[in-house]
XYZ file of N, CA and C in Angstrom:
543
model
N 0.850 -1.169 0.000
C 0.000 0.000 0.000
C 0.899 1.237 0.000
N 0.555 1.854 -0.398
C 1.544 3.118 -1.130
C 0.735 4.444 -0.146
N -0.003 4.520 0.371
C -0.485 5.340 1.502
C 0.118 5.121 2.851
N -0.191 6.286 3.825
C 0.655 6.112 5.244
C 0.384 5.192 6.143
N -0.749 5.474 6.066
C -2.073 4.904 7.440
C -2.759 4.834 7.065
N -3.306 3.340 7.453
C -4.833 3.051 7.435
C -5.557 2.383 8.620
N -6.564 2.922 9.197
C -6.890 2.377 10.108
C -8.687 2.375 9.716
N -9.268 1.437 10.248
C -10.528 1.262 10.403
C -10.739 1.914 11.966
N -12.461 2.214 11.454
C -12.866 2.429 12.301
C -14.791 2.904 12.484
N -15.400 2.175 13.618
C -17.026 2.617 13.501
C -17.296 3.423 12.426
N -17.924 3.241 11.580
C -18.731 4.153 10.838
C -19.387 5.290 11.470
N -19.477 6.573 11.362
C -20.343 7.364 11.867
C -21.335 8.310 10.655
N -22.906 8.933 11.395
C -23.409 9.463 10.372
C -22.624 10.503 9.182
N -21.677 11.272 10.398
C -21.021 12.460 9.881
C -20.071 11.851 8.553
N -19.711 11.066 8.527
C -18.993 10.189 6.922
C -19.486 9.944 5.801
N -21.259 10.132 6.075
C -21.900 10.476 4.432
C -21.354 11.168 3.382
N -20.898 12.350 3.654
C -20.630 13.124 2.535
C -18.694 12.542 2.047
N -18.046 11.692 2.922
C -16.924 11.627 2.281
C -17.376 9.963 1.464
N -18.120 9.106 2.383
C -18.666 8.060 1.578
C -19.922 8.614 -0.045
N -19.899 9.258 0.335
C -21.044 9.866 -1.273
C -19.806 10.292 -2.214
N -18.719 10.472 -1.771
C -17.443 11.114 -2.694
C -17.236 9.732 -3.676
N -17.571 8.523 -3.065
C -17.372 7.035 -4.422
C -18.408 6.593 -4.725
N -19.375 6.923 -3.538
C -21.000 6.541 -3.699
C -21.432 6.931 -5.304
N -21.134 8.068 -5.424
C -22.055 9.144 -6.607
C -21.599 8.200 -8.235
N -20.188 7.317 -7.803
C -19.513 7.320 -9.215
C -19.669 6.136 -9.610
N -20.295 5.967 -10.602
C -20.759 5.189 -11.684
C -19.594 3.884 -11.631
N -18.209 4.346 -11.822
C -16.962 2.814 -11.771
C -17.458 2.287 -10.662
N -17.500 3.139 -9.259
C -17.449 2.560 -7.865
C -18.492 1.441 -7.698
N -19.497 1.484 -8.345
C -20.593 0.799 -8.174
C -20.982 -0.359 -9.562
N -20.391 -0.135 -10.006
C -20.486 -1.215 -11.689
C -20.898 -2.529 -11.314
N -20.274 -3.125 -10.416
C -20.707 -4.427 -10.111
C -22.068 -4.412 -8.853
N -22.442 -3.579 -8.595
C -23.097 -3.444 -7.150
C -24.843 -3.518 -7.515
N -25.697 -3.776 -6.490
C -26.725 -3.241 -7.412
C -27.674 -2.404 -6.559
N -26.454 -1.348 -6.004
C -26.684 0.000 -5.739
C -25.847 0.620 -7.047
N -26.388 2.065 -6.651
C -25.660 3.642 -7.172
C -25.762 3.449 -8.312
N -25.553 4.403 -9.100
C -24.905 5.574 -8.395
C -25.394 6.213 -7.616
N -25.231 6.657 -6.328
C -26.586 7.052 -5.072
C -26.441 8.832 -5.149
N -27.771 9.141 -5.174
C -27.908 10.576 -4.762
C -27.554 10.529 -3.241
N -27.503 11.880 -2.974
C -27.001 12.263 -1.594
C -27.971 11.629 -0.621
N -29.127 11.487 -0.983
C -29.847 11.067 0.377
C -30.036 9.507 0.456
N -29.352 8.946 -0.268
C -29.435 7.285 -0.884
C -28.338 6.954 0.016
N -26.988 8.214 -0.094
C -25.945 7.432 0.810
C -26.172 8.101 2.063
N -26.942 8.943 2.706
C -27.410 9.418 3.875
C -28.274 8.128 4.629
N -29.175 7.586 3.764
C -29.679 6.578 4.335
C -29.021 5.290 4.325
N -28.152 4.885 3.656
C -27.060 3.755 3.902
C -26.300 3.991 4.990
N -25.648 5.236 5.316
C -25.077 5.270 6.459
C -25.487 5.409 7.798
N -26.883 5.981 7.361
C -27.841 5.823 8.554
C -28.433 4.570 9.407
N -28.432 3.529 8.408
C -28.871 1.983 8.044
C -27.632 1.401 8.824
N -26.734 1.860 8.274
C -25.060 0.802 9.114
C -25.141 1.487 10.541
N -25.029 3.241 10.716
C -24.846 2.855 11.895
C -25.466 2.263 12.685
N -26.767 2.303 12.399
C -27.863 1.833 13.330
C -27.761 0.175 13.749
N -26.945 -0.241 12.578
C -26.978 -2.030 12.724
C -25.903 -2.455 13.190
N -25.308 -1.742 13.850
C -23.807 -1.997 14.514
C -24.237 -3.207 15.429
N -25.354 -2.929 16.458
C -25.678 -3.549 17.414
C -26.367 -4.799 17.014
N -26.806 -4.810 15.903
C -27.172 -6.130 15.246
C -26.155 -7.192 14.338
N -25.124 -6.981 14.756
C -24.071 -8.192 13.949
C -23.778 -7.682 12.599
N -23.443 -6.334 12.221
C -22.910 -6.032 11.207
C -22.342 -4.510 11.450
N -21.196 -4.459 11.376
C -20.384 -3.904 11.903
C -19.442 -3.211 10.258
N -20.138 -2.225 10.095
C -19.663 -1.319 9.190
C -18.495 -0.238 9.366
N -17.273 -0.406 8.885
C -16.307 0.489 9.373
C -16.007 1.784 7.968
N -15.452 2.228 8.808
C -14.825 3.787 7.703
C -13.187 3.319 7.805
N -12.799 3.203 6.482
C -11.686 3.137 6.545
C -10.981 4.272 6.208
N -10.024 4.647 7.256
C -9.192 5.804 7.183
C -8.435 5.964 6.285
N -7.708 6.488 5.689
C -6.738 6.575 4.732
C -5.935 7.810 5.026
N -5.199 8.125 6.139
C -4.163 9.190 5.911
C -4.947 10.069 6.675
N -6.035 9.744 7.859
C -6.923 10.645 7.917
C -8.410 10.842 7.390
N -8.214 10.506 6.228
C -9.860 11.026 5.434
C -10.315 9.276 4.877
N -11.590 9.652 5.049
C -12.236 8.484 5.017
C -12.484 8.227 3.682
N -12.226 7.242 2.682
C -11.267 6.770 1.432
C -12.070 5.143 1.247
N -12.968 4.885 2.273
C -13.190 3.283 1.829
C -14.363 2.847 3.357
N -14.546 1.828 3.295
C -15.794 1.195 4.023
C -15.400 -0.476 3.969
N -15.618 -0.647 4.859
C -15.325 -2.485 5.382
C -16.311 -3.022 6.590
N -16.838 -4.048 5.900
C -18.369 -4.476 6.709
C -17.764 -6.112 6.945
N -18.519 -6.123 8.367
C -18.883 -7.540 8.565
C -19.763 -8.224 9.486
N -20.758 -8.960 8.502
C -21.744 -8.819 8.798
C -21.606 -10.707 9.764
N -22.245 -10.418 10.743
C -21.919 -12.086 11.578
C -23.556 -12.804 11.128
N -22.925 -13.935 10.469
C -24.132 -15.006 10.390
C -24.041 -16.426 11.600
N -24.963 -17.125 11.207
C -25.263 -18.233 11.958
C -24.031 -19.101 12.278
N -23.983 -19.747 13.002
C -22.932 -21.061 12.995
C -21.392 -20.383 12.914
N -21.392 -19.394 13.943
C -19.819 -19.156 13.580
C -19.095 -18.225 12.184
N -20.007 -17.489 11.564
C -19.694 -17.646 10.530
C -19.831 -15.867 10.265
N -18.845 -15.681 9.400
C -19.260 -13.928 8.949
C -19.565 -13.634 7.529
N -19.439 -12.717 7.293
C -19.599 -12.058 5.677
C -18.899 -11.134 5.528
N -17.740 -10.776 4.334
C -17.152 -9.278 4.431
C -17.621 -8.960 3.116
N -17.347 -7.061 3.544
C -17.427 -6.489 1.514
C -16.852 -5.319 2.471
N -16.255 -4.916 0.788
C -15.199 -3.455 1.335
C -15.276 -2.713 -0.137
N -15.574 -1.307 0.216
C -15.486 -0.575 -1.325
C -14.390 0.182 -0.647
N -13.516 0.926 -1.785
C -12.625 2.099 -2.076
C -12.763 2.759 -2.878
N -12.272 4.149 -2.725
C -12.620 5.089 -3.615
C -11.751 4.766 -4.719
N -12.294 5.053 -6.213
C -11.613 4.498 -7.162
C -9.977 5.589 -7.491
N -10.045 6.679 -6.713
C -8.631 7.144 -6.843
C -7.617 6.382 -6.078
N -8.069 4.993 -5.121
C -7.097 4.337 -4.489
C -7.105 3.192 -4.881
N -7.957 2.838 -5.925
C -7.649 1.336 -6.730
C -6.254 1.115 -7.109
N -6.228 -0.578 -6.896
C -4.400 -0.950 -7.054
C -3.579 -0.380 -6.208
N -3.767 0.300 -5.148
C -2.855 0.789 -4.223
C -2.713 -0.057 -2.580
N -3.345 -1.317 -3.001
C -3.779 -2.401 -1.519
C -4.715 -1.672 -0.307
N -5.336 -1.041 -1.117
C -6.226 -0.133 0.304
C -6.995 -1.234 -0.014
N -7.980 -1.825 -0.678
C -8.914 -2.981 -0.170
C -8.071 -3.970 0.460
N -6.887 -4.265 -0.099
C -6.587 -5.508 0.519
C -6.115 -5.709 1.901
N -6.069 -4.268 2.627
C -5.728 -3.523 3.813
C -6.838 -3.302 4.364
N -8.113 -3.104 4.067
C -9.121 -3.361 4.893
C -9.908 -4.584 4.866
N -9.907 -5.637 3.740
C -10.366 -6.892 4.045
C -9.945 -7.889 5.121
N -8.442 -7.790 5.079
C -7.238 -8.296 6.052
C -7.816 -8.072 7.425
N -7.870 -6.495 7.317
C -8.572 -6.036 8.982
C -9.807 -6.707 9.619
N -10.741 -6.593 8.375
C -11.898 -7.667 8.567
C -11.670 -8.919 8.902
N -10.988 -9.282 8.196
C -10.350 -10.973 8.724
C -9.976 -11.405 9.969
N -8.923 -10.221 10.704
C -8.503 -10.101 12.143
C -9.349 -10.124 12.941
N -10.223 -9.065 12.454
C -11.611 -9.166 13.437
C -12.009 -9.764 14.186
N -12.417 -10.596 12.851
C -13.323 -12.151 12.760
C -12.767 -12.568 13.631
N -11.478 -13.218 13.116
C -10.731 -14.281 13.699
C -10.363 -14.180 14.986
N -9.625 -12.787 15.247
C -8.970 -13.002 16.158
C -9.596 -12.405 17.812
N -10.795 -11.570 17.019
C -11.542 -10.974 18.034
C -12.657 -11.398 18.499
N -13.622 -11.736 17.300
C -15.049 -12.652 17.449
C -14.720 -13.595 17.423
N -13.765 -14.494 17.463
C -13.739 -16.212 17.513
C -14.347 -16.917 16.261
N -14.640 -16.251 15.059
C -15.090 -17.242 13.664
C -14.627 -18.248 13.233
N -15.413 -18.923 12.702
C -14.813 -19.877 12.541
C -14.809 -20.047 10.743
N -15.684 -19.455 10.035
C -15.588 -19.137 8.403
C -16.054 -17.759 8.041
N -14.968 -17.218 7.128
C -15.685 -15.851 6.746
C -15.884 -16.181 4.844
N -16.610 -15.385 4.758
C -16.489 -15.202 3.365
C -16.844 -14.079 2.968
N -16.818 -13.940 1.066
C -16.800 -13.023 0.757
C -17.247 -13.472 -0.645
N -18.175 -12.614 -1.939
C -18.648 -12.403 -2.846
C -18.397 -11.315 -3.854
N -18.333 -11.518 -4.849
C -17.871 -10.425 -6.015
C -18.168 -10.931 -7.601
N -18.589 -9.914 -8.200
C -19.108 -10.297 -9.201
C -17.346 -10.624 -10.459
N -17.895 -12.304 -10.770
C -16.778 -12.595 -11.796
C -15.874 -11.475 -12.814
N -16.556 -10.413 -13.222
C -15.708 -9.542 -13.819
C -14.777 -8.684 -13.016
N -15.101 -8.882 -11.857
C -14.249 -7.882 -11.128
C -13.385 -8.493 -10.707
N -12.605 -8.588 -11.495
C -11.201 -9.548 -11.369
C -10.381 -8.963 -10.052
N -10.180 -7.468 -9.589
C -9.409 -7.172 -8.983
C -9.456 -7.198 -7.734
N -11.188 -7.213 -7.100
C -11.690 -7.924 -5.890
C -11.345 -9.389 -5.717
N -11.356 -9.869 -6.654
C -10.906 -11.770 -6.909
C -9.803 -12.102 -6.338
N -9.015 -11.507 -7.107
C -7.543 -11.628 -6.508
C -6.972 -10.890 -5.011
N -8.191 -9.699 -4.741
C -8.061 -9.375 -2.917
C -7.908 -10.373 -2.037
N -9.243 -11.091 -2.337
C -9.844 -12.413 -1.942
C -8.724 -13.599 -1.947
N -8.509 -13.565 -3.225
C -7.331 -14.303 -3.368
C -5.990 -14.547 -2.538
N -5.330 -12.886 -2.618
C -4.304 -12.810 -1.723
C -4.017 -12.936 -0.162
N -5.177 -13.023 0.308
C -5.707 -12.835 1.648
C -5.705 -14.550 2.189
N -5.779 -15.306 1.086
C -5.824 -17.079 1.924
C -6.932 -17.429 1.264
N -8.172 -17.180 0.898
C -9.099 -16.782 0.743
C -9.682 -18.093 -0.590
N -10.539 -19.093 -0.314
C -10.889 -19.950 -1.505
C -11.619 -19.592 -2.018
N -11.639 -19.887 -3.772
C -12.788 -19.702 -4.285
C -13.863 -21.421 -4.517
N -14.807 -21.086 -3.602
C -15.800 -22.152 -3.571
C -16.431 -22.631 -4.486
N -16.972 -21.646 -5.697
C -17.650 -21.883 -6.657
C -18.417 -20.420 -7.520
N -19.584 -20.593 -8.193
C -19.990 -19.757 -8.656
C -21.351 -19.715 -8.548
N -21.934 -18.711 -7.525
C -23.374 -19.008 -8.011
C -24.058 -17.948 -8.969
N -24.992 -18.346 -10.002
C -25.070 -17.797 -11.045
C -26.771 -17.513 -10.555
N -26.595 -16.266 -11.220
C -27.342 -15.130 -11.724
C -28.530 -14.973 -10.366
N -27.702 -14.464 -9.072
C -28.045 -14.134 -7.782
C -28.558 -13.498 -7.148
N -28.344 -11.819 -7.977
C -28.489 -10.632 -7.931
C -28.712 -10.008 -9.320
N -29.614 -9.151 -9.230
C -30.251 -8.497 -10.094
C -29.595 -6.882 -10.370
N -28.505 -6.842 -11.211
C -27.831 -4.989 -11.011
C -28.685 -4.353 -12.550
N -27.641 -3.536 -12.520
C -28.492 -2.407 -13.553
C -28.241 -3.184 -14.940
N -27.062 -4.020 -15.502
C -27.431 -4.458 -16.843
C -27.781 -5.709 -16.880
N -28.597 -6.574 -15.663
C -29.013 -7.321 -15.648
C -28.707 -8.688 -14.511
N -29.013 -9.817 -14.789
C -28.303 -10.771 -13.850
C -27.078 -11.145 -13.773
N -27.041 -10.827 -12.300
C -25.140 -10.783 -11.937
C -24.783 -12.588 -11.519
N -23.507 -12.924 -11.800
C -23.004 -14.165 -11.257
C -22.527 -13.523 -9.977
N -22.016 -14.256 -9.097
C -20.739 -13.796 -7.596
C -20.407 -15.173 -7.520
N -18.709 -14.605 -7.903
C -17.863 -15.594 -6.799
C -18.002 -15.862 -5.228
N -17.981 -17.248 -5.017
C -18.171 -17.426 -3.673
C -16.395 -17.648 -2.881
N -16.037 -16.680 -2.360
C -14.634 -17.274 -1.491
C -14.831 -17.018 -0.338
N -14.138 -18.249 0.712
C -14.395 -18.266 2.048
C -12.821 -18.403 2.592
N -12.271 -18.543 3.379
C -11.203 -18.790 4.506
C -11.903 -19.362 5.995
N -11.339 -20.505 6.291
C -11.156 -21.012 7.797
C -10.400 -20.485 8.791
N -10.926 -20.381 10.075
C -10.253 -20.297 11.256
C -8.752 -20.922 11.449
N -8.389 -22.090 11.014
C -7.085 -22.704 10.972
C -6.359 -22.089 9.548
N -7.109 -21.419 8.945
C -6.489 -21.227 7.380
C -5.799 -19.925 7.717
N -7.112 -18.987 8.404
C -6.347 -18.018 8.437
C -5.208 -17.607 9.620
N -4.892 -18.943 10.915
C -3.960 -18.984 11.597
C -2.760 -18.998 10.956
N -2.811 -20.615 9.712
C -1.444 -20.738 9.255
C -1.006 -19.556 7.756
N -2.116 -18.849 7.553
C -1.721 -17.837 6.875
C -1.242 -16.469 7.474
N -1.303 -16.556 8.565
C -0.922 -15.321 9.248
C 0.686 -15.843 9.662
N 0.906 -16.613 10.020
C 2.500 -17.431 10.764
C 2.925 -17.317 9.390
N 2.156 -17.632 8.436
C 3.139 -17.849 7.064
C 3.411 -19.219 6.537
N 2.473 -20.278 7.261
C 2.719 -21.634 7.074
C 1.712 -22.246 6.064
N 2.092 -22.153 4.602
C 1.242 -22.750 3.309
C 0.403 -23.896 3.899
N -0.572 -24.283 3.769
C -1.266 -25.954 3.400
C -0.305 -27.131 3.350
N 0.718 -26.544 2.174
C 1.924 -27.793 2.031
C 2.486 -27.559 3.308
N 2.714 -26.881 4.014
C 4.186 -26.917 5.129
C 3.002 -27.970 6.212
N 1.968 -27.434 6.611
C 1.184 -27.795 7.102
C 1.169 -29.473 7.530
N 1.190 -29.632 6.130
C 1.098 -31.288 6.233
C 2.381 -31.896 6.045
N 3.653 -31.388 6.078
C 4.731 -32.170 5.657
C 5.311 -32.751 7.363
């Protein structure tokens, strides 16, 4: 990551207007089947997260140098289990700011809530979320097809997940192969 600092942190209402700064833009949202959001579209999304903090989804502002540059959610399901998604503003694409707040999400999980599987979803063209996913430990499970409904029609999403032991020996640095030798 080619930026100073990044830190997550609670979402608050007052972050609408720097979250409407990727909200508004047409790239940011291509795969999504939100936005491009008028101002009161991302007023009520952020209104929506903070409010659901207390309900098992835990929406963060990711800092960037100070100014809030990105968003990282995770949402806790049944059986141990979470959900992440993380947008960035597209002036920080390719610079590992997602892959710097998915990671964080991961820690979370793992190391704070006790999870035991997280995963994560992205639509097949978005190769560059894939490979986030990817770099992170992160399997791809499969494909479920045509899931979600966006603006040019029915979307596929990759399904990738990571384990509790996966993401131990990926944090030490110990591959699958070392694992078992």
């Amino acid at each position: 990551m080619t930026t100073q600092t990044m830190a997550l942190r609670p979402l608050r209402f007052q972050d609408w207007e720097a979250v409407h700064e990727w909200a508004r833009l047409e790239e940011a949202c291509r795969f999504q089947p939100w936005g491009p959001d008028t101002p009161e579209e991302t007023r009520s999304f952020v209104r929506g997260a903070v409010a659901a903090w207390d309900d098992g989804r835990y929406v963060h502002a990711a800092e960037i140098d100070g100014f809030v540059k990105g968003i990282g959610e995770l949402r806790l399901g049944p059986h141990m289990q979470g959900e992440i998604a993380y947008g960035v503003h597209p002036e920080l694409w390719g610079r590992g700011v997602g892959t710097g707040i998915a990671r964080e999400l991961l820690r979370i999980g793992f190391d704070e809530l006790k999870l035991h599987r997280i995963w994560g979803t992205c639509d097949p063209r978005n190769v560059a979320s894939g490979r986030v996913m990817q770099k992170l430990g992160m399997t791809c499970e499969g494909r479920m097809r045509h899931n979600l409904l966006i603006r040019d029609g029915w979307r596929d999403s990759d399904l990738y997940a990571i384990l509790d032991h996966e993401w131990v020996a990926a944090a030490s640095g110990v591959t699958q192969l070392d694992a078992t030798d």
